[in-house]
PDB file of C-alpha atoms in Angstrom:
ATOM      1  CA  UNK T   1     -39.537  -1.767 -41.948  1.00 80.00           C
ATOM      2  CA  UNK T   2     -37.033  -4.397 -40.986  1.00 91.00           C
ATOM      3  CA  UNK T   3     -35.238  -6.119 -37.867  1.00 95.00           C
ATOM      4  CA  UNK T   4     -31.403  -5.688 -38.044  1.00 95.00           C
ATOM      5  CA  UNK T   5     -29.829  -8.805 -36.456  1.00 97.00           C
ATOM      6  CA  UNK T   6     -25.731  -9.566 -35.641  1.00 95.00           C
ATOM      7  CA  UNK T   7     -23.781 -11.436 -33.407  1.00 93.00           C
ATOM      8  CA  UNK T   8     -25.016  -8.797 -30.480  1.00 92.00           C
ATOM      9  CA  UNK T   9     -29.016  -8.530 -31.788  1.00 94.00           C
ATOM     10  CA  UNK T  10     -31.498 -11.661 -32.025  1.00 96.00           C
ATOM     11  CA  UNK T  11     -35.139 -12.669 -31.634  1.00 96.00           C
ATOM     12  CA  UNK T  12     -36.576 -15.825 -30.004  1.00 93.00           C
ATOM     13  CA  UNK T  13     -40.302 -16.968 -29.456  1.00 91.00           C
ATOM     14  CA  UNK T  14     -40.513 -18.527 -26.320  1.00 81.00           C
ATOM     15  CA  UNK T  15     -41.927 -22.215 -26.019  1.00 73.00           C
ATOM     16  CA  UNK T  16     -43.881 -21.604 -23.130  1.00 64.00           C
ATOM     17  CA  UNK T  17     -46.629 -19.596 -21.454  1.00 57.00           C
ATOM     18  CA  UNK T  18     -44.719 -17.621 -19.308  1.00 56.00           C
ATOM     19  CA  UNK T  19     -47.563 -14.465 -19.535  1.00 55.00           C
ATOM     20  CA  UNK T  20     -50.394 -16.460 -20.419  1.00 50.00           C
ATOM     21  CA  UNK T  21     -50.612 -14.967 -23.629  1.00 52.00           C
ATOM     22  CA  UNK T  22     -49.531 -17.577 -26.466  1.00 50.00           C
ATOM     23  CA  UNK T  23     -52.563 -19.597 -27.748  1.00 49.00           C
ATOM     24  CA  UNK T  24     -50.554 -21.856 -29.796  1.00 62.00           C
ATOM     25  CA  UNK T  25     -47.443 -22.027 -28.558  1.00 60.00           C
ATOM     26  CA  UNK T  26     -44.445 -23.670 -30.915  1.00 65.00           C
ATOM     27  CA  UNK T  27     -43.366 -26.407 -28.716  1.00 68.00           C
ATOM     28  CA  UNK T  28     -42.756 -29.548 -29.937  1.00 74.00           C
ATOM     29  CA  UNK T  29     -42.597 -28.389 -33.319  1.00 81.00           C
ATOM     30  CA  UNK T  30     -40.571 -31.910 -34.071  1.00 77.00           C
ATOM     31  CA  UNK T  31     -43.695 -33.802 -33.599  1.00 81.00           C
ATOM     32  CA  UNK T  32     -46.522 -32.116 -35.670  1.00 87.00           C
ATOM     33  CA  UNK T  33     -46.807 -33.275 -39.479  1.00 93.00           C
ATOM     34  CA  UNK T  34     -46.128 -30.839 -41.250  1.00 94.00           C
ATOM     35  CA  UNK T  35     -43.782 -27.224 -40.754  1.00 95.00           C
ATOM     36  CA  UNK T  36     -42.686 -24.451 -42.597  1.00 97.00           C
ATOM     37  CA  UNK T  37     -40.726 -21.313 -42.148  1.00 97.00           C
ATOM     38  CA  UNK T  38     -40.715 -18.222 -44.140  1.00 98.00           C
ATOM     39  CA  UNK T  39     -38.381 -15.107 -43.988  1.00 98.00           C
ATOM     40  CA  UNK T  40     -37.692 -12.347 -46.193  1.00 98.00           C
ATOM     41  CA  UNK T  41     -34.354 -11.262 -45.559  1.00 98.00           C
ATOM     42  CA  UNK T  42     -31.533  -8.881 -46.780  1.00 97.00           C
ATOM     43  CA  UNK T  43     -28.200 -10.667 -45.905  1.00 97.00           C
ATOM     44  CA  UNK T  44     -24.977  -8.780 -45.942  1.00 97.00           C
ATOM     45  CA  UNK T  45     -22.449 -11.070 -47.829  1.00 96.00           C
ATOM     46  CA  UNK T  46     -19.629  -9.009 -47.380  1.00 95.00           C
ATOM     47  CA  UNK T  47     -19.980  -9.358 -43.332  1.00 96.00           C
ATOM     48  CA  UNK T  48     -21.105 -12.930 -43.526  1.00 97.00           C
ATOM     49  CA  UNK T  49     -18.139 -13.377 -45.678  1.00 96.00           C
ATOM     50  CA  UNK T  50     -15.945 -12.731 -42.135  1.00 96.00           C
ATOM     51  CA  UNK T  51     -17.483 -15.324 -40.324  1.00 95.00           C
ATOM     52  CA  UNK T  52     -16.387 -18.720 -40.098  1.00 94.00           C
ATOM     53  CA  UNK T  53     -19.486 -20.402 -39.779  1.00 95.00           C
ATOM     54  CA  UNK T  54     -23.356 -19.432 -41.565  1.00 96.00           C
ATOM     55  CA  UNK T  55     -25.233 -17.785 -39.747  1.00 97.00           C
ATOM     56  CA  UNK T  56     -29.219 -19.177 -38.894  1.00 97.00           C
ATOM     57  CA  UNK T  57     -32.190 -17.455 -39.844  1.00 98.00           C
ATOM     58  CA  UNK T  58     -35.050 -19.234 -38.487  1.00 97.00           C
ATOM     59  CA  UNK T  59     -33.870 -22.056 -36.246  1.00 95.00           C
ATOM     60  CA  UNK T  60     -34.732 -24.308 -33.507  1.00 92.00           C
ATOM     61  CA  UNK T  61     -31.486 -24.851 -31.798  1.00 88.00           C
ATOM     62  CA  UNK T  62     -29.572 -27.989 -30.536  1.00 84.00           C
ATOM     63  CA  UNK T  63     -29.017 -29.957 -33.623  1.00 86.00           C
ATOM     64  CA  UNK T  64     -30.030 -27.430 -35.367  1.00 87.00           C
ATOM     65  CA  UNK T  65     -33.230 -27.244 -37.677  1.00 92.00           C
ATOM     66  CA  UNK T  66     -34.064 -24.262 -40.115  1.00 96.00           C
ATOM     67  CA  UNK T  67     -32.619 -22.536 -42.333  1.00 98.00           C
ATOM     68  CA  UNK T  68     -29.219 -20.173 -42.459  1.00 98.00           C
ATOM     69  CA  UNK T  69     -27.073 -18.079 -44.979  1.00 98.00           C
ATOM     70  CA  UNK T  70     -23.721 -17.543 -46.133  1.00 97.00           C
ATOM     71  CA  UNK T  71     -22.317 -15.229 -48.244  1.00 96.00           C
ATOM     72  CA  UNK T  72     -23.476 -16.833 -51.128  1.00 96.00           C
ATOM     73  CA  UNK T  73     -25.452 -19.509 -50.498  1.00 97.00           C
ATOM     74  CA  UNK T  74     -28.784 -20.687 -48.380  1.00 98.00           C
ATOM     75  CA  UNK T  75     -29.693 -23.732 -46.540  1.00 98.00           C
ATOM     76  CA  UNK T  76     -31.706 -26.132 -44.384  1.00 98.00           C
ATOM     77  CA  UNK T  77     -30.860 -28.714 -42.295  1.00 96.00           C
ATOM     78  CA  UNK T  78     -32.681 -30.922 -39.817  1.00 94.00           C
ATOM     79  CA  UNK T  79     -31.289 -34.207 -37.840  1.00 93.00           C
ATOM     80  CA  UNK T  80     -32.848 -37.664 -37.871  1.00 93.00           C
ATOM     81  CA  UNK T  81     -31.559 -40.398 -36.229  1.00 93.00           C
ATOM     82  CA  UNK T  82     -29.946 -41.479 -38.821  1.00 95.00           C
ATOM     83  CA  UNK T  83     -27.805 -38.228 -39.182  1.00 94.00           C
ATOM     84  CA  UNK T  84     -28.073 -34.879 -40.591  1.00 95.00           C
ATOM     85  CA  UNK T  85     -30.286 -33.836 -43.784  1.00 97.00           C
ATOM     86  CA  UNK T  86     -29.535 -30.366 -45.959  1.00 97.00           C
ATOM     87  CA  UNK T  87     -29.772 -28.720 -48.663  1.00 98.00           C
ATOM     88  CA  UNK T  88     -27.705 -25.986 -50.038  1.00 98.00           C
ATOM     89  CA  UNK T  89     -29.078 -23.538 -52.919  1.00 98.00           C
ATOM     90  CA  UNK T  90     -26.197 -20.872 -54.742  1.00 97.00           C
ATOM     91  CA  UNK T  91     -29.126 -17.810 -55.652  1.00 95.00           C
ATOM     92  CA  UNK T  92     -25.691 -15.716 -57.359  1.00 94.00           C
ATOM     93  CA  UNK T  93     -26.661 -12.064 -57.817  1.00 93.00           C
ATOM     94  CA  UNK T  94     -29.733 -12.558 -56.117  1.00 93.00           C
ATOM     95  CA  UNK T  95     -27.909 -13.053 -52.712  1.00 92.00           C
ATOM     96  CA  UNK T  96     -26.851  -9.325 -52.778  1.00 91.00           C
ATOM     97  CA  UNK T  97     -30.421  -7.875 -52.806  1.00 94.00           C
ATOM     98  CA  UNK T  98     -33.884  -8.922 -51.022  1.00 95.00           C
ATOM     99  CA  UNK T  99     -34.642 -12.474 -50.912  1.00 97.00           C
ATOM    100  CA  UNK T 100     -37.717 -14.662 -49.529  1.00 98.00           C
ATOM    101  CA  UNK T 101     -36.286 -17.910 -48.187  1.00 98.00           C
ATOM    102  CA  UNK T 102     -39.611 -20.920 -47.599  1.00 98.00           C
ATOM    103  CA  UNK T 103     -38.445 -24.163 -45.959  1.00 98.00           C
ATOM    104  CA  UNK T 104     -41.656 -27.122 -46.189  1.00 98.00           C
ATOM    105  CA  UNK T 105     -40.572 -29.778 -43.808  1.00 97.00           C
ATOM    106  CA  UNK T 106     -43.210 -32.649 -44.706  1.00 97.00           C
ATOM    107  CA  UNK T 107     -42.494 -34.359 -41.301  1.00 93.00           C
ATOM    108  CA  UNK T 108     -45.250 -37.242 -41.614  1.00 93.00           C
ATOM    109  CA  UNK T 109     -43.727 -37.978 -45.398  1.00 96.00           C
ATOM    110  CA  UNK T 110     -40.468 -37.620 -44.704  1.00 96.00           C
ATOM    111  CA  UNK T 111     -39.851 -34.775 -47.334  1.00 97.00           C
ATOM    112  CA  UNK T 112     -37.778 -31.423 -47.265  1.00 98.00           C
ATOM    113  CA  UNK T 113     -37.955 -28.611 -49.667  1.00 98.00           C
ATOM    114  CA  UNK T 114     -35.956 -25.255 -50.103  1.00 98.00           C
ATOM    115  CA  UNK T 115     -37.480 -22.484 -52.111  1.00 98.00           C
ATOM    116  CA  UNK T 116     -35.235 -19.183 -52.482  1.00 98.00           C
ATOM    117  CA  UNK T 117     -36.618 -16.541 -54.488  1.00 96.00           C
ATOM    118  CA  UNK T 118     -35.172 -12.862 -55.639  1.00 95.00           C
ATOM    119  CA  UNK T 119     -35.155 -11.712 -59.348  1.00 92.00           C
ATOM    120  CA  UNK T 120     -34.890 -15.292 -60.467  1.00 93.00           C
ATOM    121  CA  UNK T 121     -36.275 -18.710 -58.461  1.00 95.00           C
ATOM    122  CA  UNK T 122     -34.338 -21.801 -57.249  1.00 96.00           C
ATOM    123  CA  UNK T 123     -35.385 -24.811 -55.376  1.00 98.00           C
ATOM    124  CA  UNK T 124     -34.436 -28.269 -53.902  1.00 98.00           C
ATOM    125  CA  UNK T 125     -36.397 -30.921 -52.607  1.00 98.00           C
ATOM    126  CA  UNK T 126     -34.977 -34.453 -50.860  1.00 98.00           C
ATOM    127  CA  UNK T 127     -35.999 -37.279 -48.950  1.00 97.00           C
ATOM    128  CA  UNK T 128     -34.733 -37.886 -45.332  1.00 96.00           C
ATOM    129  CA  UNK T 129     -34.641 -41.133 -43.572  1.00 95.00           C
ATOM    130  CA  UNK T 130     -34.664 -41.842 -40.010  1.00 93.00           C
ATOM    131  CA  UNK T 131     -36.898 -40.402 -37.362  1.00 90.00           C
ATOM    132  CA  UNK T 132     -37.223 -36.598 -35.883  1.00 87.00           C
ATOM    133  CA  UNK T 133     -34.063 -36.552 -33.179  1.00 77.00           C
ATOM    134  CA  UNK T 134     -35.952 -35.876 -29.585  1.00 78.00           C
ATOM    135  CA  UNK T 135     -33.282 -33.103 -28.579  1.00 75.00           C
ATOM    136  CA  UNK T 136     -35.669 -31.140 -30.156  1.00 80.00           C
ATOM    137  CA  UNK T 137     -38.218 -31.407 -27.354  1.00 77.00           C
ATOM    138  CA  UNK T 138     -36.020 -28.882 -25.282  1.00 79.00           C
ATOM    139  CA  UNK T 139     -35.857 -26.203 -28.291  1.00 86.00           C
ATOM    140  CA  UNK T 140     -36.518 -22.189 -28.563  1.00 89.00           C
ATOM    141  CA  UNK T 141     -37.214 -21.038 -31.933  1.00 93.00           C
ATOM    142  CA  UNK T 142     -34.835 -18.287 -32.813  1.00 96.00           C
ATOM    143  CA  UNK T 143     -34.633 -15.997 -35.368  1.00 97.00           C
ATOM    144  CA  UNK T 144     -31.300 -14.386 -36.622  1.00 97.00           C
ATOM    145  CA  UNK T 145     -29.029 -17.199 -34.847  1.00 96.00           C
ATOM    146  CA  UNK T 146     -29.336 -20.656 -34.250  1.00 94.00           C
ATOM    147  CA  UNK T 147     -28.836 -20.698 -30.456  1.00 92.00           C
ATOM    148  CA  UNK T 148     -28.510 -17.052 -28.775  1.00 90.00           C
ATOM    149  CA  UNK T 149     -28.261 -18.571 -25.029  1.00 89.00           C
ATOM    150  CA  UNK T 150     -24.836 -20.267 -26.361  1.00 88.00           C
ATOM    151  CA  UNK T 151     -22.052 -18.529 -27.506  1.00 85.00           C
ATOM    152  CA  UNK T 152     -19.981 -20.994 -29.202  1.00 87.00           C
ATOM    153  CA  UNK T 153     -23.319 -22.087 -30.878  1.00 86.00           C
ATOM    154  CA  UNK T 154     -24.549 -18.878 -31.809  1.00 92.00           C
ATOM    155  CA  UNK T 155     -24.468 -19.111 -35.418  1.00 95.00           C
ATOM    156  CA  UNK T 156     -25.237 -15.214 -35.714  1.00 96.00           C
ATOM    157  CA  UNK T 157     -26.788 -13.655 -38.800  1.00 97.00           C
ATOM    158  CA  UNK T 158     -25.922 -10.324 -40.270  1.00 98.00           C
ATOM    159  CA  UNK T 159     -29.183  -9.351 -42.474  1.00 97.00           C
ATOM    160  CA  UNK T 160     -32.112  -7.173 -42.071  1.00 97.00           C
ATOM    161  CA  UNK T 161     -35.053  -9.395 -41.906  1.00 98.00           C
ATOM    162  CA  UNK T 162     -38.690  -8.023 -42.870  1.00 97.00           C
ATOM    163  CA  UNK T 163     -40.750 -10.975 -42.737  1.00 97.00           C
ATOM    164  CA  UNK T 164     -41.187 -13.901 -40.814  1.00 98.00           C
ATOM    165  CA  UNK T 165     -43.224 -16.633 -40.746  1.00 97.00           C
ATOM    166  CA  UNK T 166     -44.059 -20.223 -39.053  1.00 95.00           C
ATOM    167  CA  UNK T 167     -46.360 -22.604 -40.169  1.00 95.00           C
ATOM    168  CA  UNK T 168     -47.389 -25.791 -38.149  1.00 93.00           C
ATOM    169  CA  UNK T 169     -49.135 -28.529 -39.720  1.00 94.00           C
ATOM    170  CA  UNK T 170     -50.586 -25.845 -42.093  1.00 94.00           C
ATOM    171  CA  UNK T 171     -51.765 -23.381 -39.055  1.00 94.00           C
ATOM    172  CA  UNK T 172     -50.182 -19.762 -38.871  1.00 95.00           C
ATOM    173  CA  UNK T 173     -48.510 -19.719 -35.673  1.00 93.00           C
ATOM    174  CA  UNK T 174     -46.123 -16.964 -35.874  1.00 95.00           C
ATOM    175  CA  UNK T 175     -46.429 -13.895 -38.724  1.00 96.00           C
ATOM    176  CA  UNK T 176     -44.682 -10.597 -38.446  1.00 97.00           C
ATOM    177  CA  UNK T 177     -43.994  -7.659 -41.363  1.00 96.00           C
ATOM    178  CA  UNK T 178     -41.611  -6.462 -38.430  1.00 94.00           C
ATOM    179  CA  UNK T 179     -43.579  -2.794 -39.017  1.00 94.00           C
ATOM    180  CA  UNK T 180     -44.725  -2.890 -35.119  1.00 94.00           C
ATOM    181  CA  UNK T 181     -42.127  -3.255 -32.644  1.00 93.00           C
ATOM    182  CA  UNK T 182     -40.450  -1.652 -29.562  1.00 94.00           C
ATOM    183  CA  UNK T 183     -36.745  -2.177 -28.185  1.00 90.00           C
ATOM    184  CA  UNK T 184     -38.054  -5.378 -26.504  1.00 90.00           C
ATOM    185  CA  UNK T 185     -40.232  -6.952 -28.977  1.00 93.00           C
ATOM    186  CA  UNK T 186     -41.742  -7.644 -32.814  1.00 95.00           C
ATOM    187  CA  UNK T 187     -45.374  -8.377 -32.483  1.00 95.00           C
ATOM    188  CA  UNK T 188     -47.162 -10.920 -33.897  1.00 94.00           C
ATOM    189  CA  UNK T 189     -49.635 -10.784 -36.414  1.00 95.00           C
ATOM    190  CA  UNK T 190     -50.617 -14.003 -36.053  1.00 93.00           C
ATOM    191  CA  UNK T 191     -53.300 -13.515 -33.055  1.00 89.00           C
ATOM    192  CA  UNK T 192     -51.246 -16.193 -31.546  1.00 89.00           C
ATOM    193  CA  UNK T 193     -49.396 -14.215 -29.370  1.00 88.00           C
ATOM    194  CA  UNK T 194     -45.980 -15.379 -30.441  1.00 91.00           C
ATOM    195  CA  UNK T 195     -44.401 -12.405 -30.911  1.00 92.00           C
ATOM    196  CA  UNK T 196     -40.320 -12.101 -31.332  1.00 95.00           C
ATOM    197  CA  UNK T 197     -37.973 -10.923 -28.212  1.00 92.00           C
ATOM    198  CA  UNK T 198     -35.430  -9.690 -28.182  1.00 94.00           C
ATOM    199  CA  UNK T 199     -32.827 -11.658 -26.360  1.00 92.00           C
ATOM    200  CA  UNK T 200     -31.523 -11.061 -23.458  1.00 85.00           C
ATOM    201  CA  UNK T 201     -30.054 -13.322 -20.705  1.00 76.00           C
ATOM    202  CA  UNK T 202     -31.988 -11.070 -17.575  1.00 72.00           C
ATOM    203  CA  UNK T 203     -35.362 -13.180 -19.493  1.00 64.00           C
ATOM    204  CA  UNK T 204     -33.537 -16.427 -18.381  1.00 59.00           C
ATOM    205  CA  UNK T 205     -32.912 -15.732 -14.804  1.00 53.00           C
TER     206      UNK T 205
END
């Protein structure tokens, strides 16, 4: 089972308590160690193709960290304060069927590494200077855009996404095979409570 997400259909984990359910929350994400995030992901080149701009996967928004998709490629960026970091990996064929994407962000070492994987296996790793930018601090973690409360920062994805998964200084926070879900939600496996909603601007207000 899978998540279908488009300019009109996205998923964000909110940073804070609001029903006293999260036991780990992801806020401040910036500011632990280590983090990773995992999807597995079918991404519809010829529709991404149309758009001007990539379209996020997993992403904390503002200058935007995580990782997105074109129609043929897959990336990761984060922002220091010494500019923007990213990688960009070509997976060819692979691009047209199921992929897993894994972004390690080695925040303490200063390291970033992106691993995409189909029928064959390609990965990048650099070094990034400069610390964590704080605009972070105000971030949602989204998942199929990079900022769905913004239109003209949107960055919508057009995939069907079947797993996700966030890792904070090596702690499961968020973990979802996207099999249980309602019109509202994707739970989380996690037992963090973290679980994916679907946005909608009536949450905000």
């Amino acid at each position: 089972m899978s998540i279908f997400v488009n300019s009109k259909n996205y998923y964000f984990v909110t940073p804070n308590n609001k029903n006293g359910l999260s036991s780990s929350l992801p806020t401040n994400l910036h500011k632990s160690d280590s983090l990773e995030f995992i999807c597995e992901l079918k991404v519809n080149p010829k529709k991404m193709k149309k758009l001007k701009y990539p379209g996020y996967i997993i992403s904390l928004n503002g200058k935007h960290l995580g990782i997105y998709a074109g129609p043929d490629y897959v990336g990761s960026s984060i922002w220091t304060t010494t500019g923007e970091h990213k990688i960009t990996l070509f997976p060819g064929d692979d691009i047209k069927s199921k992929i897993s994407v894994h972004l390690k962000i080695d925040i303490k070492n200063k390291l970033m590494e992106l691993t995409v994987k189909g029928k064959n296996s390609k990965s990048k790793k650099i070094n990034f200077d400069g610390e964590i930018d704080e605009d972070y601090q105000f971030s949602y973690l989204w998942i199929g855009c990079g900022n769905g409360m913004d239109k003209n920062l949107s960055f919508p994805l057009i995939a069907k996404i079947s797993k996700v998964k966030i890792i904070k200084n090596n702690k499961t926070i968020v973990k979802s095979d996207c099999k249980r879900q309602t019109p509202y939600k994707v739970f989380d496996q996690s037992n963090s409570g973290n679980h994916l909603i679907k946005y909608d601007k009536e949450w905000f207000e």
